Amino acid sequence: MLRVGSIVIRVEDLDRQVTFWTAALDDVPRERGDPGFVVLRPREGAGPNVSLDVARSERTIPPRIHLDLYTDEQDAEVARLVALGAREVAWAAMPADADFRILEDPEGNRFCVVDTSC
C-alpha cells in the first residue's frame, strides 16, 4: 500500500521558505544533507512531510496542485499566516459559501486554509 510521504514545493530562496513553512506548520527540518533540499517533518504526531526543493519552475495560475490546510480557527490562522509573510488571494469566482480562503507563501506558491469548524 502507498501513502503520501512528502509533498515537494519548488522554491528559489530556501532559507526564507524554510522559515515561513516551519512557522506556518510548526514543522522542524530534518538534518540537511543536500544544500538545495530540505525535508520538514511534523514536530509531533504523524503526517506527510513538506519538502522544499531549490529549483526554478514556471508558475501557473491556477496551480496544478496545492495544499489544503485544515483548521477550526480559520480567521486566526489566516491572520497568523499573513503576519508570517503569506498573502491572501482574491478570486472572482469564489463561491459565497466557500469554506476555504486562498493564500500564497512568500514566493507565490498557493495554498488554501479550510475551515473545519462547520
PDB file of C-alpha atoms in Angstrom:
ATOM      1  CA  MET A   1       0.000   0.000   0.000  1.00  0.00           C
ATOM      2  CA  LEU A   2       1.209   3.518  -0.780  1.00  0.00           C
ATOM      3  CA  ARG A   3       0.893   6.640   1.349  1.00  0.00           C
ATOM      4  CA  VAL A   4       1.969  10.233   0.860  1.00  0.00           C
ATOM      5  CA  GLY A   5       5.361  10.666   2.486  1.00  0.00           C
ATOM      6  CA  SER A   6       6.290  14.149   1.343  1.00  0.00           C
ATOM      7  CA  ILE A   7       4.828  16.984  -0.662  1.00  0.00           C
ATOM      8  CA  VAL A   8       7.565  18.842  -2.540  1.00  0.00           C
ATOM      9  CA  ILE A   9       7.382  22.593  -3.124  1.00  0.00           C
ATOM     10  CA  ARG A  10       9.768  24.221  -5.606  1.00  0.00           C
ATOM     11  CA  VAL A  11      11.400  27.336  -4.144  1.00  0.00           C
ATOM     12  CA  GLU A  12      14.047  29.894  -5.001  1.00  0.00           C
ATOM     13  CA  ASP A  13      15.055  31.239  -1.563  1.00  0.00           C
ATOM     14  CA  LEU A  14      15.406  28.108   0.555  1.00  0.00           C
ATOM     15  CA  ASP A  15      16.164  29.821   3.867  1.00  0.00           C
ATOM     16  CA  ARG A  16      13.209  32.201   3.589  1.00  0.00           C
ATOM     17  CA  GLN A  17      10.857  29.363   2.672  1.00  0.00           C
ATOM     18  CA  VAL A  18      12.157  27.129   5.494  1.00  0.00           C
ATOM     19  CA  THR A  19      11.470  29.982   7.910  1.00  0.00           C
ATOM     20  CA  PHE A  20       7.940  30.502   6.570  1.00  0.00           C
ATOM     21  CA  TRP A  21       6.850  26.854   6.332  1.00  0.00           C
ATOM     22  CA  THR A  22       8.334  25.739   9.666  1.00  0.00           C
ATOM     23  CA  ALA A  23       6.457  28.560  11.396  1.00  0.00           C
ATOM     24  CA  ALA A  24       3.286  28.033   9.357  1.00  0.00           C
ATOM     25  CA  LEU A  25       3.059  24.284  10.006  1.00  0.00           C
ATOM     26  CA  ASP A  26       5.045  24.006  13.262  1.00  0.00           C
ATOM     27  CA  ASP A  27       7.307  21.565  11.437  1.00  0.00           C
ATOM     28  CA  VAL A  28      11.004  21.026  12.036  1.00  0.00           C
ATOM     29  CA  PRO A  29      13.704  20.488   9.417  1.00  0.00           C
ATOM     30  CA  ARG A  30      15.387  17.116   9.251  1.00  0.00           C
ATOM     31  CA  GLU A  31      19.159  17.147   9.076  1.00  0.00           C
ATOM     32  CA  ARG A  32      20.256  18.870   5.889  1.00  0.00           C
ATOM     33  CA  GLY A  33      22.445  16.853   3.555  1.00  0.00           C
ATOM     34  CA  ASP A  34      21.727  18.479   0.199  1.00  0.00           C
ATOM     35  CA  PRO A  35      22.201  22.280   0.269  1.00  0.00           C
ATOM     36  CA  GLY A  36      19.270  22.725  -2.113  1.00  0.00           C
ATOM     37  CA  PHE A  37      16.718  20.451  -0.455  1.00  0.00           C
ATOM     38  CA  VAL A  38      15.127  20.396   2.996  1.00  0.00           C
ATOM     39  CA  VAL A  39      12.598  17.956   4.415  1.00  0.00           C
ATOM     40  CA  LEU A  40      10.275  19.449   7.030  1.00  0.00           C
ATOM     41  CA  ARG A  41       8.617  16.923   9.315  1.00  0.00           C
ATOM     42  CA  PRO A  42       5.823  17.322  11.841  1.00  0.00           C
ATOM     43  CA  ARG A  43       7.156  18.369  15.236  1.00  0.00           C
ATOM     44  CA  GLU A  44       4.700  15.997  16.885  1.00  0.00           C
ATOM     45  CA  GLY A  45       2.498  13.276  15.525  1.00  0.00           C
ATOM     46  CA  ALA A  46       2.278  11.773  12.108  1.00  0.00           C
ATOM     47  CA  GLY A  47       1.534  13.249   8.742  1.00  0.00           C
ATOM     48  CA  PRO A  48       3.225  13.873   5.437  1.00  0.00           C
ATOM     49  CA  ASN A  49       6.449  15.812   5.267  1.00  0.00           C
ATOM     50  CA  VAL A  50       6.731  19.041   3.302  1.00  0.00           C
ATOM     51  CA  SER A  51       9.962  19.182   1.332  1.00  0.00           C
ATOM     52  CA  LEU A  52      11.457  22.335  -0.142  1.00  0.00           C
ATOM     53  CA  ASP A  53      13.490  21.949  -3.325  1.00  0.00           C
ATOM     54  CA  VAL A  54      15.525  24.774  -4.834  1.00  0.00           C
ATOM     55  CA  ALA A  55      14.581  24.680  -8.486  1.00  0.00           C
ATOM     56  CA  ARG A  56      13.382  27.312 -10.882  1.00  0.00           C
ATOM     57  CA  SER A  57       9.958  26.484 -12.167  1.00  0.00           C
ATOM     58  CA  GLU A  58       7.320  28.308 -14.100  1.00  0.00           C
ATOM     59  CA  ARG A  59       4.397  29.458 -12.013  1.00  0.00           C
ATOM     60  CA  THR A  60       0.982  28.601 -13.405  1.00  0.00           C
ATOM     61  CA  ILE A  61      -2.338  30.013 -12.271  1.00  0.00           C
ATOM     62  CA  PRO A  62      -4.309  28.160 -11.213  1.00  0.00           C
ATOM     63  CA  PRO A  63      -1.622  25.797  -9.933  1.00  0.00           C
ATOM     64  CA  ARG A  64      -1.880  22.161 -10.910  1.00  0.00           C
ATOM     65  CA  ILE A  65      -1.601  21.118  -7.267  1.00  0.00           C
ATOM     66  CA  HIS A  66      -1.829  22.924  -3.951  1.00  0.00           C
ATOM     67  CA  LEU A  67      -2.038  22.258  -0.215  1.00  0.00           C
ATOM     68  CA  ASP A  68      -5.294  22.407   1.734  1.00  0.00           C
ATOM     69  CA  LEU A  69      -4.529  23.255   5.358  1.00  0.00           C
ATOM     70  CA  TYR A  70      -7.357  22.448   7.801  1.00  0.00           C
ATOM     71  CA  THR A  71      -8.221  24.455  10.897  1.00  0.00           C
ATOM     72  CA  ASP A  72     -11.091  25.119  13.292  1.00  0.00           C
ATOM     73  CA  GLU A  73      -9.884  28.744  13.597  1.00  0.00           C
ATOM     74  CA  GLN A  74      -9.702  29.991  10.018  1.00  0.00           C
ATOM     75  CA  ASP A  75      -9.662  33.764  10.673  1.00  0.00           C
ATOM     76  CA  ALA A  76      -6.933  33.469  13.317  1.00  0.00           C
ATOM     77  CA  GLU A  77      -4.825  31.145  11.164  1.00  0.00           C
ATOM     78  CA  VAL A  78      -5.131  33.337   8.076  1.00  0.00           C
ATOM     79  CA  ALA A  79      -4.068  36.368  10.143  1.00  0.00           C
ATOM     80  CA  ARG A  80      -1.116  34.413  11.583  1.00  0.00           C
ATOM     81  CA  LEU A  81       0.000  33.225   8.140  1.00  0.00           C
ATOM     82  CA  VAL A  82      -0.254  36.741   6.695  1.00  0.00           C
ATOM     83  CA  ALA A  83       1.873  38.007   9.592  1.00  0.00           C
ATOM     84  CA  LEU A  84       4.460  35.348   8.658  1.00  0.00           C
ATOM     85  CA  GLY A  85       4.620  36.636   5.061  1.00  0.00           C
ATOM     86  CA  ALA A  86       1.721  34.965   3.227  1.00  0.00           C
ATOM     87  CA  ARG A  87      -0.685  36.971   1.077  1.00  0.00           C
ATOM     88  CA  GLU A  88      -4.398  36.387   0.718  1.00  0.00           C
ATOM     89  CA  VAL A  89      -5.529  35.942  -2.892  1.00  0.00           C
ATOM     90  CA  ALA A  90      -8.794  37.349  -4.211  1.00  0.00           C
ATOM     91  CA  TRP A  91     -10.671  35.084  -6.616  1.00  0.00           C
ATOM     92  CA  ALA A  92     -13.587  36.486  -8.591  1.00  0.00           C
ATOM     93  CA  ALA A  93     -15.252  33.056  -8.826  1.00  0.00           C
ATOM     94  CA  MET A  94     -15.114  32.383  -5.063  1.00  0.00           C
ATOM     95  CA  PRO A  95     -18.416  30.764  -4.017  1.00  0.00           C
ATOM     96  CA  ALA A  96     -20.359  32.807  -1.467  1.00  0.00           C
ATOM     97  CA  ASP A  97     -20.447  29.834   0.908  1.00  0.00           C
ATOM     98  CA  ALA A  98     -16.795  28.800   0.447  1.00  0.00           C
ATOM     99  CA  ASP A  99     -15.223  27.116   3.455  1.00  0.00           C
ATOM    100  CA  PHE A 100     -11.715  27.957   2.193  1.00  0.00           C
ATOM    101  CA  ARG A 101      -9.534  31.021   1.702  1.00  0.00           C
ATOM    102  CA  ILE A 102      -6.709  31.152  -0.826  1.00  0.00           C
ATOM    103  CA  LEU A 103      -3.255  32.314   0.219  1.00  0.00           C
ATOM    104  CA  GLU A 104       0.237  32.410  -1.298  1.00  0.00           C
ATOM    105  CA  ASP A 105       3.505  31.790   0.511  1.00  0.00           C
ATOM    106  CA  PRO A 106       6.263  34.450   0.193  1.00  0.00           C
ATOM    107  CA  GLU A 107       7.218  33.106  -3.250  1.00  0.00           C
ATOM    108  CA  GLY A 108       3.685  32.855  -4.613  1.00  0.00           C
ATOM    109  CA  ASN A 109       3.019  29.138  -4.054  1.00  0.00           C
ATOM    110  CA  ARG A 110      -0.727  28.916  -3.452  1.00  0.00           C
ATOM    111  CA  PHE A 111      -2.485  27.012  -0.693  1.00  0.00           C
ATOM    112  CA  CYS A 112      -5.909  27.056   0.922  1.00  0.00           C
ATOM    113  CA  VAL A 113      -6.894  27.420   4.549  1.00  0.00           C
ATOM    114  CA  VAL A 114     -10.032  25.345   5.020  1.00  0.00           C
ATOM    115  CA  ASP A 115     -12.499  25.977   7.856  1.00  0.00           C
ATOM    116  CA  THR A 116     -13.286  22.661   9.512  1.00  0.00           C
ATOM    117  CA  SER A 117     -15.498  24.140  12.235  1.00  0.00           C
ATOM    118  CA  CYS A 118     -18.620  23.851  10.083  1.00  0.00           C
TER     119      CYS A 118
END
